[in-house]
Short mmCIF file of C-alpha atoms in Angstrom, two decimals:
data_model
loop_
_atom_site.label_atom_id
_atom_site.label_comp_id
_atom_site.label_asym_id
_atom_site.label_seq_id
_atom_site.Cartn_x
_atom_site.Cartn_y
_atom_site.Cartn_z
CA MET A 7 106.00 118.25 67.35
CA THR A 8 109.04 116.38 68.49
CA THR A 9 110.75 115.43 65.22
CA TYR A 10 110.23 118.71 63.44
CA SER A 11 110.95 120.85 66.47
CA ASN A 12 114.69 120.66 65.79
CA ARG A 13 114.19 122.19 62.35
CA LEU A 14 112.10 124.96 63.87
CA THR A 15 115.17 126.15 65.72
CA PHE A 16 116.36 127.84 62.52
CA TYR A 17 113.23 129.99 62.43
CA GLU A 18 112.89 130.56 66.15
CA THR A 19 116.48 131.82 66.48
CA PHE A 20 116.50 133.78 63.19
CA THR A 21 118.11 137.27 63.49
CA ASP A 22 119.21 140.05 61.11
CA ARG A 23 122.69 138.53 60.96
CA ASP A 24 121.16 135.50 59.25
CA LEU A 25 120.12 137.79 56.35
CA LEU A 26 123.74 138.36 55.19
CA HIS A 27 123.67 135.41 52.80
CA ASP A 28 120.44 136.66 51.19
CA GLN A 29 121.87 140.21 50.93
CA ARG A 30 125.08 138.99 49.30
CA GLN A 31 123.05 137.00 46.78
CA GLY A 32 120.98 140.12 46.13
CA TYR A 33 124.08 142.26 45.61
CA GLU A 34 125.56 139.70 43.24
CA ASP A 35 122.38 139.32 41.18
CA GLY A 36 121.80 143.10 41.21
CA ARG A 37 125.20 143.86 39.69
CA GLN A 38 124.22 141.51 36.88
CA ASN A 39 120.78 143.15 36.60
CA ARG A 40 119.07 139.88 37.44
CA PRO A 41 116.18 139.37 37.44
CA ASP A 42 115.22 141.32 34.35
CA TYR A 43 112.98 144.33 34.57
CA ALA A 44 110.39 142.59 32.43
CA ASP A 45 110.08 139.57 34.78
CA ARG A 46 106.75 139.37 36.52
CA ASP A 47 107.57 136.67 39.07
CA PHE A 48 110.26 135.55 41.51
CA SER A 49 113.78 134.77 40.47
CA PRO A 50 115.18 131.25 40.94
CA TYR A 51 116.78 132.26 44.23
CA GLU A 52 113.53 133.71 45.55
CA TRP A 53 111.69 130.61 44.45
CA SER A 54 114.26 128.52 46.38
CA LEU A 55 113.34 130.46 49.52
CA VAL A 56 109.65 129.85 48.86
CA LYS A 57 110.32 126.18 48.16
CA ARG A 58 112.25 125.76 51.42
CA ALA A 59 109.43 127.36 53.39
CA ASP A 60 106.91 125.15 51.60
CA THR A 61 108.94 122.01 52.35
CA ASP A 62 109.33 122.93 55.99
CA LEU A 63 105.62 123.69 56.26
CA SER A 64 104.74 120.35 54.65
CA ASP A 65 106.88 118.49 57.17
CA LEU A 66 105.32 120.54 59.93
CA MET A 67 101.78 119.74 58.76
CA GLN A 68 102.54 116.04 58.46
CA GLU A 69 103.60 115.82 62.08
CA TYR A 70 100.79 118.13 63.12
CA HIS A 71 98.15 115.89 61.53
CA ALA A 72 99.62 112.82 63.23
CA ASN A 73 99.55 114.52 66.65
CA ARG A 74 96.07 115.91 66.02
CA ALA A 75 94.72 112.47 65.06
CA ARG A 76 96.21 110.97 68.21
CA LEU A 77 94.78 113.67 70.48
CA GLU A 78 91.36 113.56 68.81
CA GLN A 79 91.27 109.80 69.23
CA GLU A 80 92.12 110.14 72.93
CA ARG A 81 89.48 112.84 73.39
CA ASP A 82 86.75 111.03 71.41
CA THR A 83 87.42 107.69 73.15
CA ARG A 84 87.02 109.27 76.56
CA GLN A 85 83.98 111.28 75.49
CA ARG A 86 82.29 108.13 74.21
CA TRP A 87 83.02 106.48 77.54
CA LEU A 88 81.57 109.49 79.36
CA LEU A 89 78.46 109.29 77.22
CA SER A 90 77.95 105.73 78.48
CA TYR A 91 78.52 106.67 82.15
CA SER A 92 74.83 107.13 82.95
CA SER A 93 73.87 103.78 81.44
CA ARG A 94 76.76 102.04 83.22
CA ARG A 95 75.73 103.56 86.54
CA GLN A 96 72.08 102.68 85.95
CA ASN A 97 73.06 99.10 85.11
CA LEU A 98 74.91 98.81 88.42
CA MET A 99 71.92 100.19 90.31
CA ASN A 100 69.56 97.82 88.49
CA ASP A 101 71.82 94.90 89.30
CA ARG A 102 71.82 95.88 92.98
CA LYS A 103 68.03 96.15 92.99
CA SER A 104 67.60 92.75 91.34
CA ARG A 105 69.97 91.10 93.80
CA LEU A 106 68.15 92.67 96.76
CA ASP A 107 64.82 91.56 95.31
CA ARG A 108 66.04 87.97 94.95
CA LEU A 109 67.37 88.07 98.51
CA ASN A 110 64.04 89.39 99.76
CA ILE A 111 62.16 86.63 97.94
CA ASN A 112 64.42 83.88 99.30
CA GLU A 113 65.12 85.17 102.82
CA GLY A 114 62.94 88.25 103.32
CA ALA A 115 59.92 88.78 105.55
CA ASP A 116 57.62 87.03 103.06
CA SER A 117 59.88 84.02 102.43
CA LYS A 118 59.50 80.58 103.97
CA THR A 119 62.88 80.96 105.62
CA HIS A 120 61.59 83.93 107.62
CA SER A 121 57.88 83.15 107.89
CA HIS A 122 58.24 79.83 109.77
CA PRO A 123 60.38 81.08 112.70
CA GLY A 124 58.37 84.29 112.65
CA ASN A 125 55.08 82.47 113.01
CA VAL A 126 56.48 80.23 115.75
CA PHE A 127 57.73 83.24 117.67
CA LYS A 128 54.44 85.11 117.29
CA GLY A 129 52.46 82.11 118.59
CA LEU A 130 54.72 81.55 121.57
CA ASP A 131 54.83 85.27 122.31
CA ALA A 132 51.03 85.47 122.41
CA GLU A 133 50.83 82.35 124.57
CA LEU A 134 53.47 83.66 126.97
CA LYS A 135 51.62 86.96 127.37
CA VAL A 136 48.42 85.09 128.28
CA ARG A 137 50.32 82.88 130.72
CA SER A 138 52.00 85.88 132.35
CA ALA A 139 48.66 87.64 132.71
CA ASN A 140 47.16 84.59 134.44
CA ILE A 141 50.09 84.01 136.80
CA LYS A 142 50.55 87.73 137.47
CA ARG A 143 54.24 87.51 138.19
CA PRO A 144 57.51 87.48 136.27
CA LEU A 145 59.57 84.37 135.74
CA ARG A 146 61.43 83.44 138.94
CA ASN A 147 64.53 82.15 137.25
CA TYR A 148 67.62 83.57 138.96
CA VAL A 149 70.33 81.58 137.16
CA GLY A 150 70.57 81.52 133.39
CA THR A 151 70.70 78.32 131.39
CA TRP A 152 74.32 78.53 130.25
CA THR A 153 75.51 79.72 133.67
CA TYR A 154 73.60 76.84 135.27
CA ARG A 155 75.22 74.28 132.97
CA LEU A 156 78.68 75.71 133.54
CA LEU A 157 78.32 75.66 137.32
CA PHE A 158 77.10 72.06 137.34
CA PHE A 159 80.00 70.98 135.13
CA ILE A 160 82.43 72.65 137.55
CA LEU A 161 80.78 70.91 140.53
CA ALA A 162 80.94 67.53 138.79
CA MET A 163 84.62 68.00 138.00
CA ALA A 164 85.23 69.05 141.63
CA GLU A 165 83.88 65.67 142.74
CA PHE A 166 86.39 63.81 140.57
CA PRO A 167 89.63 64.40 142.57
CA ILE A 168 87.77 63.72 145.86
CA ASN A 169 86.29 60.41 144.69
CA LEU A 170 89.29 59.10 142.72
CA PRO A 171 91.54 57.99 145.66
CA ALA A 172 88.60 56.23 147.27
CA VAL A 173 87.64 54.36 144.10
CA GLU A 174 91.27 53.34 143.44
CA THR A 175 91.23 51.27 146.63
CA VAL A 176 88.73 48.96 144.94
CA PHE A 177 90.12 49.05 141.37
CA GLN A 178 93.83 49.13 142.11
CA GLU A 179 94.73 47.08 139.04
CA ALA A 180 92.66 49.22 136.65
CA PRO A 181 93.45 52.94 137.12
CA VAL A 182 91.60 53.96 133.92
CA LEU A 183 88.45 52.20 135.09
CA ALA A 184 88.85 53.77 138.52
CA GLY A 185 89.08 57.22 136.96
CA PHE A 186 86.00 56.60 134.79
CA ILE A 187 83.94 55.38 137.79
CA ALA A 188 85.03 58.37 139.87
CA LEU A 189 83.97 60.71 137.06
CA VAL A 190 80.61 58.93 136.66
CA LEU A 191 79.98 59.13 140.41
CA GLY A 192 80.64 62.88 140.35
CA PHE A 193 78.24 63.55 137.48
CA LEU A 194 75.64 61.16 138.92
CA LEU A 195 75.71 62.87 142.29
CA ILE A 196 75.33 66.31 140.65
CA PHE A 197 72.46 64.98 138.51
CA PHE A 198 70.69 63.82 141.67
CA ALA A 199 71.21 67.29 143.16
CA HIS A 200 69.75 68.87 140.01
CA THR A 201 66.65 66.65 140.08
CA LEU A 202 66.00 67.03 143.81
CA GLY A 203 66.40 70.81 143.54
CA ARG A 204 63.86 70.92 140.73
CA PHE A 205 61.44 68.74 142.72
CA ALA A 206 61.85 70.95 145.77
CA ARG A 207 61.22 74.09 143.72
CA GLN A 208 58.22 72.79 141.75
CA TYR A 209 56.53 70.45 144.27
CA ARG A 210 53.35 72.57 144.28
CA SER A 211 52.79 71.92 140.58
CA TYR A 212 53.06 68.16 141.12
CA LEU A 213 50.56 68.21 144.02
CA GLU A 214 48.14 70.73 142.47
CA SER A 215 45.97 67.99 140.88
CA ASP A 216 45.17 66.58 144.35
CA ARG A 217 43.72 69.87 145.57
CA VAL A 218 40.19 70.59 144.31
CA THR A 219 37.70 73.35 145.03
CA PRO A 220 34.09 72.29 145.67
CA GLU A 221 31.31 74.19 143.98
CA ASN A 222 29.90 75.50 147.26
CA ALA A 223 33.24 76.52 148.74
CA ILE A 224 34.74 79.21 146.54
CA GLY A 225 38.26 80.00 147.54
CA LYS A 226 38.53 77.00 149.83
CA LYS A 227 40.29 73.81 148.89
CA ARG A 228 40.04 70.31 150.32
CA TRP A 229 42.26 67.31 149.97
CA ARG A 230 41.35 64.13 148.19
CA TRP A 231 43.11 60.83 147.92
CA PRO A 232 46.55 61.09 146.28
CA THR A 233 46.76 60.15 142.65
CA ALA A 234 49.29 57.82 141.05
CA GLY A 235 51.33 60.79 139.90
CA THR A 236 51.63 62.10 143.43
CA ILE A 237 52.68 58.73 144.75
CA ILE A 238 55.32 58.42 142.04
CA PHE A 239 56.59 61.92 142.88
CA PHE A 240 57.15 61.05 146.53
CA ILE A 241 58.71 57.70 145.70
CA ALA A 242 61.09 59.29 143.19
CA THR A 243 62.05 61.98 145.66
CA PHE A 244 62.75 59.43 148.38
CA LEU A 245 64.82 57.23 146.06
CA LEU A 246 66.90 60.12 144.77
CA LEU A 247 67.58 61.30 148.31
CA ALA A 248 68.47 57.79 149.45
CA MET A 249 70.80 57.18 146.50
CA SER A 250 72.51 60.52 147.05
CA VAL A 251 73.12 59.75 150.73
CA GLY A 252 74.23 56.22 149.85
CA ILE A 253 76.78 57.43 147.27
CA ILE A 254 78.19 60.02 149.66
CA TYR A 255 78.45 57.48 152.50
CA TYR A 256 79.93 54.76 150.26
CA VAL A 257 82.60 57.16 149.02
CA TYR A 258 83.27 58.09 152.64
CA GLU A 259 83.80 54.42 153.57
CA LEU A 260 86.12 53.88 150.59
CA ARG A 261 88.08 56.99 151.44
CA MET A 262 88.53 55.82 155.06
CA THR A 263 89.82 52.50 153.75
CA TYR A 264 92.29 54.41 151.56
CA LEU A 265 93.45 56.51 154.52
CA SER A 266 94.04 53.41 156.64
CA THR A 267 96.38 51.92 154.08
CA PRO A 268 100.04 51.99 155.27
CA GLY A 269 101.81 54.98 153.77
CA ASN A 270 98.60 57.04 153.43
CA GLN A 271 98.10 57.93 157.11
CA LEU A 272 97.78 61.67 157.57
CA THR A 273 98.04 61.70 161.40
CA GLY A 274 98.69 59.30 164.25
CA GLY A 275 95.97 56.98 165.55
CA ALA A 276 94.76 53.44 165.44
CA GLN A 277 96.12 51.22 162.73
CA GLY A 278 93.40 49.65 160.63
CA TYR A 279 89.68 49.90 160.53
CA SER A 280 86.89 47.70 161.83
CA PRO A 281 83.22 48.29 161.00
CA GLY A 282 81.39 49.80 163.91
CA ALA A 283 84.59 50.53 165.85
CA GLY A 284 85.80 53.03 163.29
CA TYR A 285 89.28 54.42 162.88
CA GLY A 286 91.58 56.21 165.14
CA GLY A 287 90.93 59.85 165.91
CA GLY A 288 93.24 61.14 163.14
CA TYR A 289 91.55 59.12 160.44
CA ASN A 290 88.09 60.13 161.64
CA SER A 291 88.95 63.81 161.37
CA SER A 292 90.34 63.38 157.84
CA GLY A 293 87.36 61.32 156.74
CA TYR A 294 84.91 63.82 158.17
CA PHE A 295 86.69 66.62 156.32
CA PHE A 296 86.25 64.96 152.93
CA LEU A 297 82.72 63.94 153.83
CA PHE A 298 81.94 67.58 154.56
CA ILE A 299 83.37 68.61 151.16
CA ASN A 300 81.19 66.04 149.37
CA MET A 301 78.08 67.19 151.19
CA ALA A 302 78.94 70.86 150.53
CA ILE A 303 79.28 70.24 146.80
CA TYR A 304 76.01 68.32 146.74
CA LEU A 305 74.13 71.00 148.68
CA THR A 306 75.60 73.71 146.43
CA GLY A 307 74.24 71.88 143.39
CA LEU A 308 70.88 71.48 145.11
CA THR A 309 70.72 75.23 145.83
CA ILE A 310 71.74 76.21 142.29
CA SER A 311 69.07 73.88 140.88
CA TRP A 312 66.45 75.45 143.16
CA LEU A 313 67.46 78.96 141.96
CA HIS A 314 67.44 77.96 138.30
CA HIS A 315 63.92 76.53 138.16
CA ASP A 316 60.63 78.41 138.36
CA PRO A 317 57.85 77.08 140.61
CA ASP A 318 55.69 76.61 137.51
CA PRO A 319 57.42 74.19 135.11
CA ASP A 320 55.05 74.98 132.23
CA TYR A 321 55.71 78.70 132.63
CA GLN A 322 59.47 78.14 132.56
CA LYS A 323 59.24 75.75 129.62
CA LEU A 324 57.15 78.25 127.69
CA SER A 325 59.64 81.01 128.50
CA ASP A 326 62.56 78.86 127.33
CA GLU A 327 60.79 78.00 124.07
CA HIS A 328 59.91 81.67 123.57
CA LYS A 329 63.55 82.64 124.04
CA LYS A 330 64.75 79.97 121.60
CA ALA A 331 62.18 81.07 118.99
CA ARG A 332 63.23 84.71 119.43
CA LEU A 333 66.92 83.82 119.00
CA ALA A 334 66.12 81.75 115.89
CA LEU A 335 64.14 84.63 114.38
CA GLU A 336 66.90 87.12 115.23
CA GLU A 337 69.46 84.84 113.59
CA VAL A 338 67.40 84.71 110.39
CA GLU A 339 66.92 88.48 110.41
CA SER A 340 70.58 89.21 111.17
CA ASP A 341 71.67 86.87 108.38
CA TYR A 342 69.31 88.63 105.96
CA ALA A 343 70.55 92.06 107.07
CA ALA A 344 74.20 91.00 106.73
CA LYS A 345 73.65 89.73 103.19
CA ALA A 346 71.73 92.89 102.24
CA LEU A 347 74.50 95.09 103.65
CA ALA A 348 77.11 93.06 101.75
CA ILE A 349 75.20 93.56 98.49
CA GLN A 350 74.82 97.27 99.24
CA ALA A 351 78.50 97.68 100.10
CA GLU A 352 79.62 95.82 96.97
CA SER A 353 77.30 97.91 94.81
CA ASP A 354 78.47 101.15 96.43
CA ALA A 355 82.08 100.14 95.83
CA ASP A 356 81.37 99.44 92.16
CA ILE A 357 79.50 102.73 91.71
CA GLY A 358 82.29 104.61 93.50
CA SER A 359 84.90 102.98 91.30
CA LEU A 360 82.86 103.90 88.23
CA ALA A 361 82.58 107.50 89.43
CA ARG A 362 86.33 107.73 90.01
CA GLU A 363 86.96 106.27 86.57
CA ALA A 364 84.55 108.84 85.10
CA GLU A 365 86.44 111.64 86.85
CA THR A 366 89.68 110.29 85.39
CA MET A 367 88.13 110.08 81.92
CA ASP A 368 86.76 113.60 82.32
CA SER A 369 90.17 114.94 83.30
CA GLU A 370 91.87 113.14 80.40
CA ALA A 371 89.22 114.40 77.94
CA ARG A 372 89.77 117.96 79.17
CA ASN A 373 93.53 117.58 78.88
CA ALA A 374 93.19 116.22 75.35
CA ALA A 375 90.93 119.16 74.39
CA VAL A 376 93.40 121.63 75.87
CA ALA A 377 96.26 119.87 74.11
CA LEU A 378 94.37 120.16 70.82
CA GLU A 379 93.87 123.87 71.42
CA ASN A 380 97.55 124.29 72.21
CA LEU A 381 98.46 122.27 69.12
CA ASN A 382 96.15 124.47 67.06
CA THR A 383 97.67 127.66 68.42
CA LYS A 384 101.18 126.29 67.95
CA ARG A 385 100.46 125.45 64.34
CA ARG A 386 99.22 128.92 63.48
CA SER A 387 102.08 130.66 65.25
CA THR A 388 104.65 128.33 63.67
CA VAL A 389 103.21 128.77 60.16
CA GLU A 390 103.20 132.54 60.57
CA LEU A 391 106.77 132.45 61.89
CA ILE A 392 108.03 130.46 58.88
CA LEU A 393 106.16 132.71 56.44
CA SER A 394 107.50 135.82 58.16
CA VAL A 395 111.07 134.57 57.96
CA MET A 396 110.54 133.67 54.32
CA GLY A 397 109.20 137.18 53.60
CA TRP A 398 112.04 138.85 55.46
CA ARG A 399 114.61 136.86 53.51
CA ILE A 400 112.97 137.66 50.15
CA LEU A 401 112.73 141.35 51.02
CA ALA A 402 116.37 141.39 52.16
CA TYR A 403 117.36 139.84 48.83
CA GLN A 404 115.27 142.34 46.86
CA THR A 405 116.58 145.32 48.85
CA ALA A 406 120.20 144.38 48.27
CA ASN A 407 119.43 143.59 44.59
CA ALA A 408 117.85 146.99 43.99
CA GLU A 409 120.77 148.84 45.62
CA THR A 410 123.35 147.49 43.18
CA ARG A 411 121.34 147.35 39.93
CA SER A 412 122.29 149.52 36.97
CA LYS A 413 118.84 149.12 35.50
CA ARG A 414 115.36 149.46 36.73
CA ALA A 415 114.17 146.93 39.33
CA PRO A 416 111.44 144.46 38.32
CA LEU A 417 107.93 145.60 38.98
CA TYR A 418 107.13 142.64 41.27
CA PHE A 419 109.76 143.77 43.80
CA GLY A 420 108.15 144.75 47.10
CA GLY A 421 105.78 143.44 49.69
CA GLY A 422 102.85 142.85 47.36
CA ARG A 423 104.23 139.78 45.61
CA VAL A 424 105.75 138.50 48.87
CA GLY A 425 102.35 138.80 50.53
CA GLU A 426 100.77 136.85 47.69
CA ALA A 427 103.32 134.05 48.15
CA GLN A 428 102.73 134.06 51.89
CA GLU A 429 98.96 133.95 51.46
CA ALA A 430 99.25 131.08 48.96
CA LEU A 431 101.31 129.01 51.40
CA ARG A 432 99.00 129.97 54.23
CA GLU A 433 95.97 128.89 52.26
CA LYS A 434 97.68 125.64 51.28
CA HIS A 435 98.73 124.57 54.75
CA LEU A 436 95.91 126.05 56.85
CA LYS A 437 92.95 125.23 54.67
CA ASP A 438 91.77 122.15 56.65
CA PRO A 439 89.82 122.51 59.92
CA ALA A 440 92.27 122.41 62.76
CA ILE A 441 90.02 120.93 65.44
CA THR A 442 86.58 119.41 65.24
CA THR A 443 84.23 121.54 67.26
CA HIS A 444 81.50 119.08 68.23
CA PRO A 445 80.27 119.55 71.81
CA LEU A 446 82.32 118.11 74.62
CA HIS A 447 79.25 116.28 76.04
CA TRP A 448 79.56 117.54 79.59
CA MET A 449 75.98 116.39 80.16
CA ALA A 450 77.05 112.76 79.80
CA TYR A 451 77.67 112.26 83.50
CA PRO A 452 75.47 113.95 86.09
CA PHE A 453 77.88 113.81 89.01
CA CYS A 454 79.92 116.79 87.74
CA GLU A 455 78.43 119.89 89.29
CA ASP A 456 80.98 122.30 87.79
CA LYS A 457 80.58 121.59 84.08
CA PRO A 458 82.79 123.54 81.65
CA GLN A 459 81.02 125.44 78.90
CA ALA A 460 82.08 125.36 75.27
CA THR A 461 81.52 128.68 73.46
CA ALA A 462 82.60 129.94 70.07
CA SER A 463 83.67 133.52 69.39
CA PRO A 464 84.14 135.20 65.99
CA GLY A 465 87.44 134.63 64.33
CA ILE A 466 89.94 137.10 62.91
CA ASN A 467 88.07 137.64 59.68
CA GLY A 468 84.64 138.04 61.25
CA SER A 469 83.24 134.79 59.89
CA HIS A 470 81.31 132.30 62.00
CA ASN A 471 82.11 129.15 60.07
CA TYR A 472 83.52 126.43 62.30
CA ASN A 473 86.93 126.26 60.66
CA TYR A 474 90.37 126.82 62.02
CA HIS A 475 90.73 130.26 60.45
CA ASP A 476 87.31 131.45 61.50
CA VAL A 477 86.70 130.46 65.12
CA VAL A 478 88.57 130.06 68.38
CA LEU A 479 87.04 127.42 70.63
CA GLU A 480 86.95 128.83 74.13
CA VAL A 481 86.55 126.38 77.01
CA LYS A 482 85.86 128.26 80.22
CA ARG A 483 84.31 127.63 83.60
CA PRO A 484 81.51 129.72 85.06
CA GLY A 485 82.87 132.84 86.66
CA GLU A 486 86.14 132.88 84.73
CA PRO A 487 86.92 135.81 82.37
CA PRO A 488 86.56 134.91 78.69
CA ALA A 489 89.64 134.15 76.69
CA PRO A 490 90.61 136.49 73.81
CA SER A 491 88.76 135.81 70.59
CA ALA A 492 91.90 135.45 68.50
CA THR A 493 95.51 134.63 69.27
CA PRO A 494 97.84 137.57 68.51
CA MET A 495 100.82 136.85 66.35
CA PRO A 496 104.17 136.83 68.14
CA PRO A 497 106.56 139.71 67.36
CA PRO A 498 109.43 138.98 64.98
CA PRO A 499 112.57 137.63 66.64
CA PHE A 500 114.71 140.50 65.28
CA SER A 501 114.45 144.20 64.56
CA MET A 502 115.29 144.28 60.82
CA HIS A 503 112.32 145.63 58.87
CA PRO A 504 113.21 146.08 55.19
CA PRO A 505 111.60 149.21 53.73
CA PRO A 506 108.86 148.78 51.12
CA PHE A 507 109.92 149.16 47.54
CA SER A 508 108.62 151.76 45.16
CA THR A 509 107.31 150.61 41.79
CA ARG A 510 108.15 153.93 40.14
CA PRO A 511 110.75 153.74 37.34
CA PRO A 512 114.16 155.06 38.46
CA GLY A 513 115.61 158.36 37.11
CA PRO A 514 118.60 158.75 34.82
CA PHE A 515 121.86 157.14 35.86
CA ASP A 516 124.69 159.34 37.12
CA ALA A 517 128.37 159.03 36.27
CA THR A 518 128.85 156.22 38.76
CA GLY A 519 126.11 154.15 37.21
CA ARG A 520 123.57 154.73 40.05
CA THR A 521 120.13 156.15 39.67
CA ALA A 522 119.16 159.36 41.32
CA GLU A 523 116.66 157.64 43.68
CA GLN A 524 119.37 155.29 44.96
CA GLY A 525 121.05 158.15 46.75
CA ALA A 526 124.61 159.12 47.45
CA THR A 527 125.08 156.38 50.05
CA GLU A 528 124.72 153.56 47.51
CA PRO A 529 128.09 152.08 46.46
CA PRO A 530 129.16 152.73 42.88
CA LYS A 531 128.53 150.14 40.21
CA GLY A 532 131.01 147.31 40.45
CA ASP A 533 131.97 148.09 44.07
CA LYS A 534 131.23 145.50 46.74
CA PRO A 535 128.91 146.50 49.56
CA ALA A 536 130.41 147.32 52.90
CA ASP A 537 128.75 144.27 54.46
CA GLU A 538 130.51 141.94 52.07
CA THR A 539 133.93 143.39 52.90
#
């Protein structure tokens, strides 16, 4: 009640000093014996007081209805939203379930995406278990695949700076070509070390076909003529060993030529080089040093290759395929789990946001209901305040009028007619239901454990009709004491209580023109009251 609240200040700050104007008007009309004794209703001045109260109450009700409509709209909008909370939450849960079902169909355990790597892994796993049971030993693989590749790359790159100066002596005019050939020689030498190490580790598997067991000699084996595969194995081994030694020696010769070039001598000795005679002592020591480094790198690669390979190549190959199949299956499963967790997290976030929004709507609906109750209480108290002030002003006018009359006071003087006027205005402005009392629908959202309860208690006149006059809507929580069934009226803002008037006819007038009931304290006829002076 923002606009009309300024006009309420007149009533809220009303005191007995504000009755002086009404008393003066009563004195003035009383000296003129107005209103007449035969009148049965209010005088024009009294009707002006009633009209002012009626106008103020009409303005009050107009603003009250606007505020009530706004608050009811806020409350009903939020209650309708709360009624749809369960369906909204169920829709989100159904959407999550449908998305998980689609994911399970496309990438789940029964999908083609999962079944193929799963079947491959199961087959290899069963085959590996049979192979392990037959061999009766674990895999003898001491260097992992990625570690093995990294070490061989490092060894190949270590060969590059050792071979480059030697190769540049041949390709002096083409440094890029010299660098490329030095790099190729390094990787080729390490590849030979890898292959010879594997042959050395798995030679038994290549020669196993040449060893047979006769039927009459269980546990004993005899040799037979080598097969073509065995012959190829030995030839390949010999060629790889010969090429490795040849590369190392050729690089050694090129390096010695480089060291004999003027400006590249490391120590004193013979100048120049002749095949068979060799270099001077200083050049021989330098050449042997680099030759030892080349051989050390090669032997290191050979040893790493021997440690990386298992004596049974089929067993190692099966183990590698089993590991790859397991990693592929784990990748599919981890991808499925990540997508499922993302769907779950997104759904949980949406449901949590919906729950927080429901809590906000719940709080706003409660606040709107409380505001309606406060508006209701404010309306009643304000109406009663305006009617009380109106009654006090009329009674002050009638009291002063009766004190200065020379004739009998009208029969309607007194609280009876004032009460009728108050009741008529009260009935006019408080006849509509103040607040709709439909349930607050606390069952609309199940997440609230502490649900307020809406109860109705009898009103001031004992009726149980759901109208403003007849019921006070009490919203309480479990365990809280109940609110009073009716709101007590506030005390008047001042202490002036005009006495009730008697309807008995006055006695004979005395010499001063006053009646006997008016008493000796009443001023004589024609004199002004002490308040007016």
